[in-house]
PDB file of C-alpha atoms in Angstrom:
ATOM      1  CA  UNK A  11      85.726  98.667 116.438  1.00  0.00           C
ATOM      2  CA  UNK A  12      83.089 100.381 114.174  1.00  0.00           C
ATOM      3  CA  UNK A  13      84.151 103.708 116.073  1.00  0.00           C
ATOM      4  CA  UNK A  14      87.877 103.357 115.528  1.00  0.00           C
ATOM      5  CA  UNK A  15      87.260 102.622 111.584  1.00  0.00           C
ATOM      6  CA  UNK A  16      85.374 105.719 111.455  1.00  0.00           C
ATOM      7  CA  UNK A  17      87.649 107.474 112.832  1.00  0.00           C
ATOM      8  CA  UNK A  18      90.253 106.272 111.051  1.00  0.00           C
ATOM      9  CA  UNK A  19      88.714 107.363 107.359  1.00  0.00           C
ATOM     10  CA  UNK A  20      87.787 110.516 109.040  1.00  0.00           C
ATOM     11  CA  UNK A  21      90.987 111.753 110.742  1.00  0.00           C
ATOM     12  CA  UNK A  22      93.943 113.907 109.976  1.00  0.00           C
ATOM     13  CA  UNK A  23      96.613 110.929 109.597  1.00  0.00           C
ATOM     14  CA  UNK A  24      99.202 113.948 111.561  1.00  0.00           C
ATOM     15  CA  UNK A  25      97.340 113.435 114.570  1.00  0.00           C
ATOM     16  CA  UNK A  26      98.727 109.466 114.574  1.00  0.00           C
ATOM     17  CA  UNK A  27     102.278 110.208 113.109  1.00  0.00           C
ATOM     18  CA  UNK A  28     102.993 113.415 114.394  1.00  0.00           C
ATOM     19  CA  UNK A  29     104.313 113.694 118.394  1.00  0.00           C
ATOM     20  CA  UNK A  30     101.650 115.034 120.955  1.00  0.00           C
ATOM     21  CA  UNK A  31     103.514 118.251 121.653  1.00  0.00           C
ATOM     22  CA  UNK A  32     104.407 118.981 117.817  1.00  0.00           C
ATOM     23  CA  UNK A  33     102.719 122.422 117.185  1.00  0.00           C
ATOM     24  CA  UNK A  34     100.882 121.878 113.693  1.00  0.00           C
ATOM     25  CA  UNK A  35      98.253 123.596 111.912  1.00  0.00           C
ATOM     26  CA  UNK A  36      94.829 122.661 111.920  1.00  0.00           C
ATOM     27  CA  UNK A  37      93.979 120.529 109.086  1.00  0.00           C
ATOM     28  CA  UNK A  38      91.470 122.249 106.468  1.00  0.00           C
ATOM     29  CA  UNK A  39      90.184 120.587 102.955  1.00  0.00           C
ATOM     30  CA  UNK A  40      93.490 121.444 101.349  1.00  0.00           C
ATOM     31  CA  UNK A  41      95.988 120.698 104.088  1.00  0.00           C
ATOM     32  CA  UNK A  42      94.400 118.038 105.782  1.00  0.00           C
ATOM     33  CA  UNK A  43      96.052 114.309 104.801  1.00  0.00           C
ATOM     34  CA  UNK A  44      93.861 111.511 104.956  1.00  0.00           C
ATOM     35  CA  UNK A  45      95.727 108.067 104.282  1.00  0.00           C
ATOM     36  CA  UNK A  46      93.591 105.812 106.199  1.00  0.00           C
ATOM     37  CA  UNK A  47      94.602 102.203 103.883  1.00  0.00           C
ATOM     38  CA  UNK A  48      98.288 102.351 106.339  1.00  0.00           C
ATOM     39  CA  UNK A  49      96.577 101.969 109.289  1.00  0.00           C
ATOM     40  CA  UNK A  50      93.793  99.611 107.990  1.00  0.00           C
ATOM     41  CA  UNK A  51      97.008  97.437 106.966  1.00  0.00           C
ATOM     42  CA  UNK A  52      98.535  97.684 110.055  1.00  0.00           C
ATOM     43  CA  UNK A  53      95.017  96.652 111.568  1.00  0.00           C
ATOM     44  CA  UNK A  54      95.300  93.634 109.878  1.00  0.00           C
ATOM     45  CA  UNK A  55      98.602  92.456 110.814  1.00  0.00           C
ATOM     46  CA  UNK A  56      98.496  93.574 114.510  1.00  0.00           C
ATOM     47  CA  UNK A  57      96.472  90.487 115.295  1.00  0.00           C
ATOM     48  CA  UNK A  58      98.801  87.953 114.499  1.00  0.00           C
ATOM     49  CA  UNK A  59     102.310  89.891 115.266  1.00  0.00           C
ATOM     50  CA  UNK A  60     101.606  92.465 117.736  1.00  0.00           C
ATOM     51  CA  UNK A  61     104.361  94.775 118.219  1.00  0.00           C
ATOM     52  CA  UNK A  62     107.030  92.475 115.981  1.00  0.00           C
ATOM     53  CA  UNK A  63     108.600  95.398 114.246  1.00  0.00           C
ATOM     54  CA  UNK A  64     110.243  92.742 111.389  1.00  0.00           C
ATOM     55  CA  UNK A  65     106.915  91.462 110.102  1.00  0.00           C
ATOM     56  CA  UNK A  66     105.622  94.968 109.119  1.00  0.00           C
ATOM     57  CA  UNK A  67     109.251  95.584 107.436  1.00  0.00           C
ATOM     58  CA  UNK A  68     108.819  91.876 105.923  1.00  0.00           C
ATOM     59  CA  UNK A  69     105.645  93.375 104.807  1.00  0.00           C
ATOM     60  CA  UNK A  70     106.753  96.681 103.802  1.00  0.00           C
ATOM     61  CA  UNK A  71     109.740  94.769 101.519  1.00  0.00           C
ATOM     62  CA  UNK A  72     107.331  92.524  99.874  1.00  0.00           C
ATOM     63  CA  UNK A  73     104.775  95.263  98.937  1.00  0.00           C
ATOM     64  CA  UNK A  74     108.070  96.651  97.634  1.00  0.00           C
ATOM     65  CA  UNK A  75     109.141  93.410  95.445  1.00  0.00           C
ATOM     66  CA  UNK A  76     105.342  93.540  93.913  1.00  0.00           C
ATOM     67  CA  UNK A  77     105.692  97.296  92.814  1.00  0.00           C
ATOM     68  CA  UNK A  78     108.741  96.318  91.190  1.00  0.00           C
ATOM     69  CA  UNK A  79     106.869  93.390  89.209  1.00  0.00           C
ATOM     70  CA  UNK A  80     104.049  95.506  88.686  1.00  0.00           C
ATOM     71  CA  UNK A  81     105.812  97.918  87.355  1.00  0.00           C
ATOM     72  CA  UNK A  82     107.719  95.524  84.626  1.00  0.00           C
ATOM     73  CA  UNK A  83     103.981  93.609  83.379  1.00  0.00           C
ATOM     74  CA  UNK A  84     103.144  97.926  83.548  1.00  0.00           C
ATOM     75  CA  UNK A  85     106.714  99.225  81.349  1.00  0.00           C
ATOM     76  CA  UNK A  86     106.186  95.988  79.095  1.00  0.00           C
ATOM     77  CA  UNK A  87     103.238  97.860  77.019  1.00  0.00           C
ATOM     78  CA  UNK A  88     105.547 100.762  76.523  1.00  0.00           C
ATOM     79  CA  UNK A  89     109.304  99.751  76.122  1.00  0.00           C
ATOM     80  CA  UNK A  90     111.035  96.205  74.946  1.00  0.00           C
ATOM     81  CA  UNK A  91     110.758  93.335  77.749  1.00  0.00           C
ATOM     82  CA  UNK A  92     114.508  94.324  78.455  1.00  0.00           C
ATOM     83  CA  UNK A  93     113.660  97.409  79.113  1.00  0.00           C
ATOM     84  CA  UNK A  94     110.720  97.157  81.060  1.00  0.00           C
ATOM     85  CA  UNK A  95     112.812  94.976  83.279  1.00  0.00           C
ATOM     86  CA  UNK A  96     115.787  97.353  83.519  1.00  0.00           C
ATOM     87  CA  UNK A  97     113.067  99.691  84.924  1.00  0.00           C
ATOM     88  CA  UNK A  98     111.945  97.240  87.145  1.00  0.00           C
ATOM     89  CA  UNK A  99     115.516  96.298  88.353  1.00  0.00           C
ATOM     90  CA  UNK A 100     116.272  99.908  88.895  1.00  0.00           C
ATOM     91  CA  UNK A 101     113.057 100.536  91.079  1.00  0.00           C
ATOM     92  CA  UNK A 102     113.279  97.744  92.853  1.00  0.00           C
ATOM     93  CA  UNK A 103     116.943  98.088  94.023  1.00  0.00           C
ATOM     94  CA  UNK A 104     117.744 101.864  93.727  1.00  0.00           C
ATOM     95  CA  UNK A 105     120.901 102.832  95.583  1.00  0.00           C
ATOM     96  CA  UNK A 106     118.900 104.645  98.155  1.00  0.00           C
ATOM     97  CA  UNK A 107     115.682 102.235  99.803  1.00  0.00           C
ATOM     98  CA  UNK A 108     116.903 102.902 102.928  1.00  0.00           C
ATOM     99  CA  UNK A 109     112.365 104.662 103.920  1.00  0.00           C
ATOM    100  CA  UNK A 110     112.082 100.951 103.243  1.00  0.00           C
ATOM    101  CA  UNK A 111     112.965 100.459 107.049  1.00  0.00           C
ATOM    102  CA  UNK A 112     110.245 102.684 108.429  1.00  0.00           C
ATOM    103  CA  UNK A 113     107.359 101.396 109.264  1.00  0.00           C
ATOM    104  CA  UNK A 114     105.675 104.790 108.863  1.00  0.00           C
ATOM    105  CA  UNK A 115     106.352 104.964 105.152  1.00  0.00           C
ATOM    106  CA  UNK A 116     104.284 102.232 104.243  1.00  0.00           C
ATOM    107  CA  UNK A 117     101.980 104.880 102.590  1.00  0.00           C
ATOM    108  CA  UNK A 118     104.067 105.580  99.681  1.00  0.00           C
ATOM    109  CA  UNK A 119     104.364 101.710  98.910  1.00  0.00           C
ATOM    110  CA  UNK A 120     100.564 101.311  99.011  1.00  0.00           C
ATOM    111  CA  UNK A 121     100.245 104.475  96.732  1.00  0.00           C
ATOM    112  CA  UNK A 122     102.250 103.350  94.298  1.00  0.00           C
ATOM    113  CA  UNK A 123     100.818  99.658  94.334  1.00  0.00           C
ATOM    114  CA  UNK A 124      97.198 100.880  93.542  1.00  0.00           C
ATOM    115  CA  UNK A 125      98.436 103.641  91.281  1.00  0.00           C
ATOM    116  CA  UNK A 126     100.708 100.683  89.326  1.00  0.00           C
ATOM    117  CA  UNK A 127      97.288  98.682  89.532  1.00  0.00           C
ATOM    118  CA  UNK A 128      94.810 101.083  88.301  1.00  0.00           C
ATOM    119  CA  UNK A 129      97.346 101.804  85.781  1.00  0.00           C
ATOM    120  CA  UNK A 130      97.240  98.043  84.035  1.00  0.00           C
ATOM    121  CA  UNK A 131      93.918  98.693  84.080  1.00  0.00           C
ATOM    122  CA  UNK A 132      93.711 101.781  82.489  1.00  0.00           C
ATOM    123  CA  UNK A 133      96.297 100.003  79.919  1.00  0.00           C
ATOM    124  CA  UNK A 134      93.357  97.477  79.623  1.00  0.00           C
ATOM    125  CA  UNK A 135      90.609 100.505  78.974  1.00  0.00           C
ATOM    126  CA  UNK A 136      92.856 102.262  76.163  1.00  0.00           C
ATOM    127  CA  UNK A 137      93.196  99.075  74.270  1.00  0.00           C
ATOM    128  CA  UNK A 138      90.056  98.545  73.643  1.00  0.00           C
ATOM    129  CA  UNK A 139      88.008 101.080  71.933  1.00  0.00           C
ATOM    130  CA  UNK A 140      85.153 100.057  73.930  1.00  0.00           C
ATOM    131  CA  UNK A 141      85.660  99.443  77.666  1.00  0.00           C
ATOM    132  CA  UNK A 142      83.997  97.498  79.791  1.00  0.00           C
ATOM    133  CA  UNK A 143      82.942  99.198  82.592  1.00  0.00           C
ATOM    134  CA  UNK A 144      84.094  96.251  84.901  1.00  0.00           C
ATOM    135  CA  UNK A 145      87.518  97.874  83.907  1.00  0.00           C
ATOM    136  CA  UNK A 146      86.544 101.156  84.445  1.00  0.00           C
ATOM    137  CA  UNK A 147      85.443 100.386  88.204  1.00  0.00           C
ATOM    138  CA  UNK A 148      88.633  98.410  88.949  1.00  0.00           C
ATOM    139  CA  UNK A 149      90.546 101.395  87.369  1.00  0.00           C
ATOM    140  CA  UNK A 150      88.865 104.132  89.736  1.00  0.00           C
ATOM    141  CA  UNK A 151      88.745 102.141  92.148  1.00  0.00           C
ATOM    142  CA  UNK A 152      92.272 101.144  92.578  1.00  0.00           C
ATOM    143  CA  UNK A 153      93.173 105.164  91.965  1.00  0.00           C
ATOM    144  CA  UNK A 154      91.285 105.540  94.490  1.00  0.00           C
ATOM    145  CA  UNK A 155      92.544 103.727  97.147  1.00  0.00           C
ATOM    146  CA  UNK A 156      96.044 105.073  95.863  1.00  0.00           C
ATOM    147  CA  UNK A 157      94.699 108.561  96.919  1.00  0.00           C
ATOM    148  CA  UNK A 158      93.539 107.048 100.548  1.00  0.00           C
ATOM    149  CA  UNK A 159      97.123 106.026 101.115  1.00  0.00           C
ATOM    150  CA  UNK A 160      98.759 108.985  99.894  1.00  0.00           C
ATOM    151  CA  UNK A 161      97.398 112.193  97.757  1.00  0.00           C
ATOM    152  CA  UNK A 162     100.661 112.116  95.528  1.00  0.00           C
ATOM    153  CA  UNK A 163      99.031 110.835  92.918  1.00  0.00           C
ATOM    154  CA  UNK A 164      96.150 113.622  93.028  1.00  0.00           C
ATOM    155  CA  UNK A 165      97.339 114.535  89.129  1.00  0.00           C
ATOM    156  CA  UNK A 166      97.028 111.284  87.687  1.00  0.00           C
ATOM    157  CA  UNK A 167      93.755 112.089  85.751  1.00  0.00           C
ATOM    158  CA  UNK A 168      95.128 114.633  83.927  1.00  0.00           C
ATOM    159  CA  UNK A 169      98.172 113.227  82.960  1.00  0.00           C
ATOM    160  CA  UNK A 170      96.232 110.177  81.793  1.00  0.00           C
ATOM    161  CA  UNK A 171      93.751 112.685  79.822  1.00  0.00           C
ATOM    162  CA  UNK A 172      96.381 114.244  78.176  1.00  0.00           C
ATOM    163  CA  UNK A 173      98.338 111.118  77.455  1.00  0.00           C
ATOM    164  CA  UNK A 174      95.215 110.185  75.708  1.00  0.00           C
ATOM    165  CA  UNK A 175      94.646 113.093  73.338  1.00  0.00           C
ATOM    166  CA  UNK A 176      98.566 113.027  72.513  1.00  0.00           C
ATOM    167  CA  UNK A 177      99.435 109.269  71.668  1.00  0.00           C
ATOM    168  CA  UNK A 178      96.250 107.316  71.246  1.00  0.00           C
ATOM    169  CA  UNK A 179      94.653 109.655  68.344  1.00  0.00           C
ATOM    170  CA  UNK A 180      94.210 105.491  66.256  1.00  0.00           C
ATOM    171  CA  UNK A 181      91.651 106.716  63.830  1.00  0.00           C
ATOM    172  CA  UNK A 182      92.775 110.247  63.141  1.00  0.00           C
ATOM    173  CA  UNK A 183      90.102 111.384  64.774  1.00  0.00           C
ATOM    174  CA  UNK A 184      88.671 115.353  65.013  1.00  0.00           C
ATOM    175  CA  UNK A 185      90.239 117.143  67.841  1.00  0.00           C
ATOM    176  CA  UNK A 186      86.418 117.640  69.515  1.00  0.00           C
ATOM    177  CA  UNK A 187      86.091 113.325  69.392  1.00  0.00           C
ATOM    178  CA  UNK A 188      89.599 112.989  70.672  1.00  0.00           C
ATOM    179  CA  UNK A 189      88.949 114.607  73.416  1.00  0.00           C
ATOM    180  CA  UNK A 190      85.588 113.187  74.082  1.00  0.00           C
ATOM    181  CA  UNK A 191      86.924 109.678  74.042  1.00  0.00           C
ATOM    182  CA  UNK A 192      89.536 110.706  76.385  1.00  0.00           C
ATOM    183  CA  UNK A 193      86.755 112.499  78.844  1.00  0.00           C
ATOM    184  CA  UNK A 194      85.104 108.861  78.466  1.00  0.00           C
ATOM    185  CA  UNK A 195      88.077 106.876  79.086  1.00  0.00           C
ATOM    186  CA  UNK A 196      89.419 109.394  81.997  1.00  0.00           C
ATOM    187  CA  UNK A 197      85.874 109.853  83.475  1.00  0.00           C
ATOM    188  CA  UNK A 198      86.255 107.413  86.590  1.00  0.00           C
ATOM    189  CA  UNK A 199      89.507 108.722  87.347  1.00  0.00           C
ATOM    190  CA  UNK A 200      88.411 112.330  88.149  1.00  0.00           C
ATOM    191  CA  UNK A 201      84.966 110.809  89.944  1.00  0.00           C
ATOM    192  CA  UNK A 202      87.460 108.995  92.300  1.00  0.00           C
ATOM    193  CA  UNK A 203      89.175 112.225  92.336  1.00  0.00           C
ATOM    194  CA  UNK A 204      86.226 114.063  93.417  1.00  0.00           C
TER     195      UNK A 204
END
C-alpha cells in the first residue's frame, strides 16, 4: 500500500532487521540507516514466490554475477582486458561469499550494483569534456539509489572529485579550472548526497 511505501522510505531499516526485544538506540540524522531499495526488492518478488527462501538467494547470486560483469566493462577503462577480468574473477568468486546466503544482506549487493552503475557513467561524463546532462542524471541518480540501499558509499563524491583533479588534468589546466571542472563533473554526486 501507499502507507507501507511511505513507511518504508521513512523508517529506520533496524526496526525490520533487528529482533523486537533488541535494546537499540534511537535513530537520529547520523545514526539512523535508511536502505529502503532491499525491501522494495523483496516487495517485488514476494508476489510471485512468497516465502521460497531459494528464489531471493537465486536473486541475491545473480545480482552477484552482474556486479562481477559490471565490474570487468567498469576495470576495462583502467587496466588491460586481462586484468579487468582477473578483477572480475576475483570478486565474483572470492574465497569467502558465504553473506551471499543471507537474505538480509541483499543491501550490500544493491549498493554496489548502483555504485558500479553510476560509476560507468561517471566513466562516460569524464570522457567527454562536455557532458550531457542525460549522463549526469543517470550518474546521480544511480549513486543515489546506492546510498538508499546502503550509506557505504557516502564518500564516493569526494573520492571521485579528487580522482578528478589528480589524473584527468588533459589540457594542463590552472589549478583554479581543474578544480572547477571537477566541481562540474562531481556536482550531481554531492546533490544526491545531500
Amino acid at each position: 500500500s501507499l502507507q507501507d511505501l511511505a513507511t518504508l522510505f521513512s523508517t529506520d531499516d533496524r526496526a525490520t532487521i533487528c529482533p523486537v526485544n533488541y535494546q537499540r538506540s534511537k535513530p537520529n540524522l547520523l545514526s539512523g540507516f535508511l536502505r529502503p531499495m532491499q525491501h522494495l526488492v523483496f516487495t517485488l518478488i514476494y508476489p510471485f514466490f512468497t516465502d521460497q527462501a531459494y528464489a531471493y538467494f537465486l536473486f541475491h547470486v545473480t545480482v552477484h554475477a552482474i556486479n562481477g560483469v559490471l565490474l570487468f566493462l567498469f576495470s576495462c577503462f583502467y587496466l588491460p582486458r586481462r586484468y579487468a577480468f582477473f578483477a572480475a574473477l576475483l570478486f565474483g568468486l572470492y574465497p569467502d561469499i558465504s553473506w551471499l546466503t543471507w537474505i538480509a544482506t541483499l543491501q550490500n549487493s544493491l549498493a554496489t550494483f548502483f555504485l558500479l552503475l553510476a560509476g560507468l557513467f561517471y566513466q562516460r561524463i569524464i570522457v567527454h569534456d562536455k557532458p550531457s546532462q542525460g549522463l549526469m542524471l543517470w550518474a546521480s541518480c544511480m549513486f543515489f539509489f546506492s546510498l538508499l540501499s546502503r550509506e557505504n558509499g557516502i564518500f564516493v563524491p569526494f573520492w571521485l572529485a579528487s580522482g578528478y583533479l589528480l589524473f584527468f588534468n588533459k589540457q594542463n589546466d590552472s589549478w583554479l579550472l581543474l578544480f572547477k571542472k571537477a566541481l562540474l563533473a562531481t556536482v550531481p554526486f554531492f546533490i544526491a548526497l545531500a
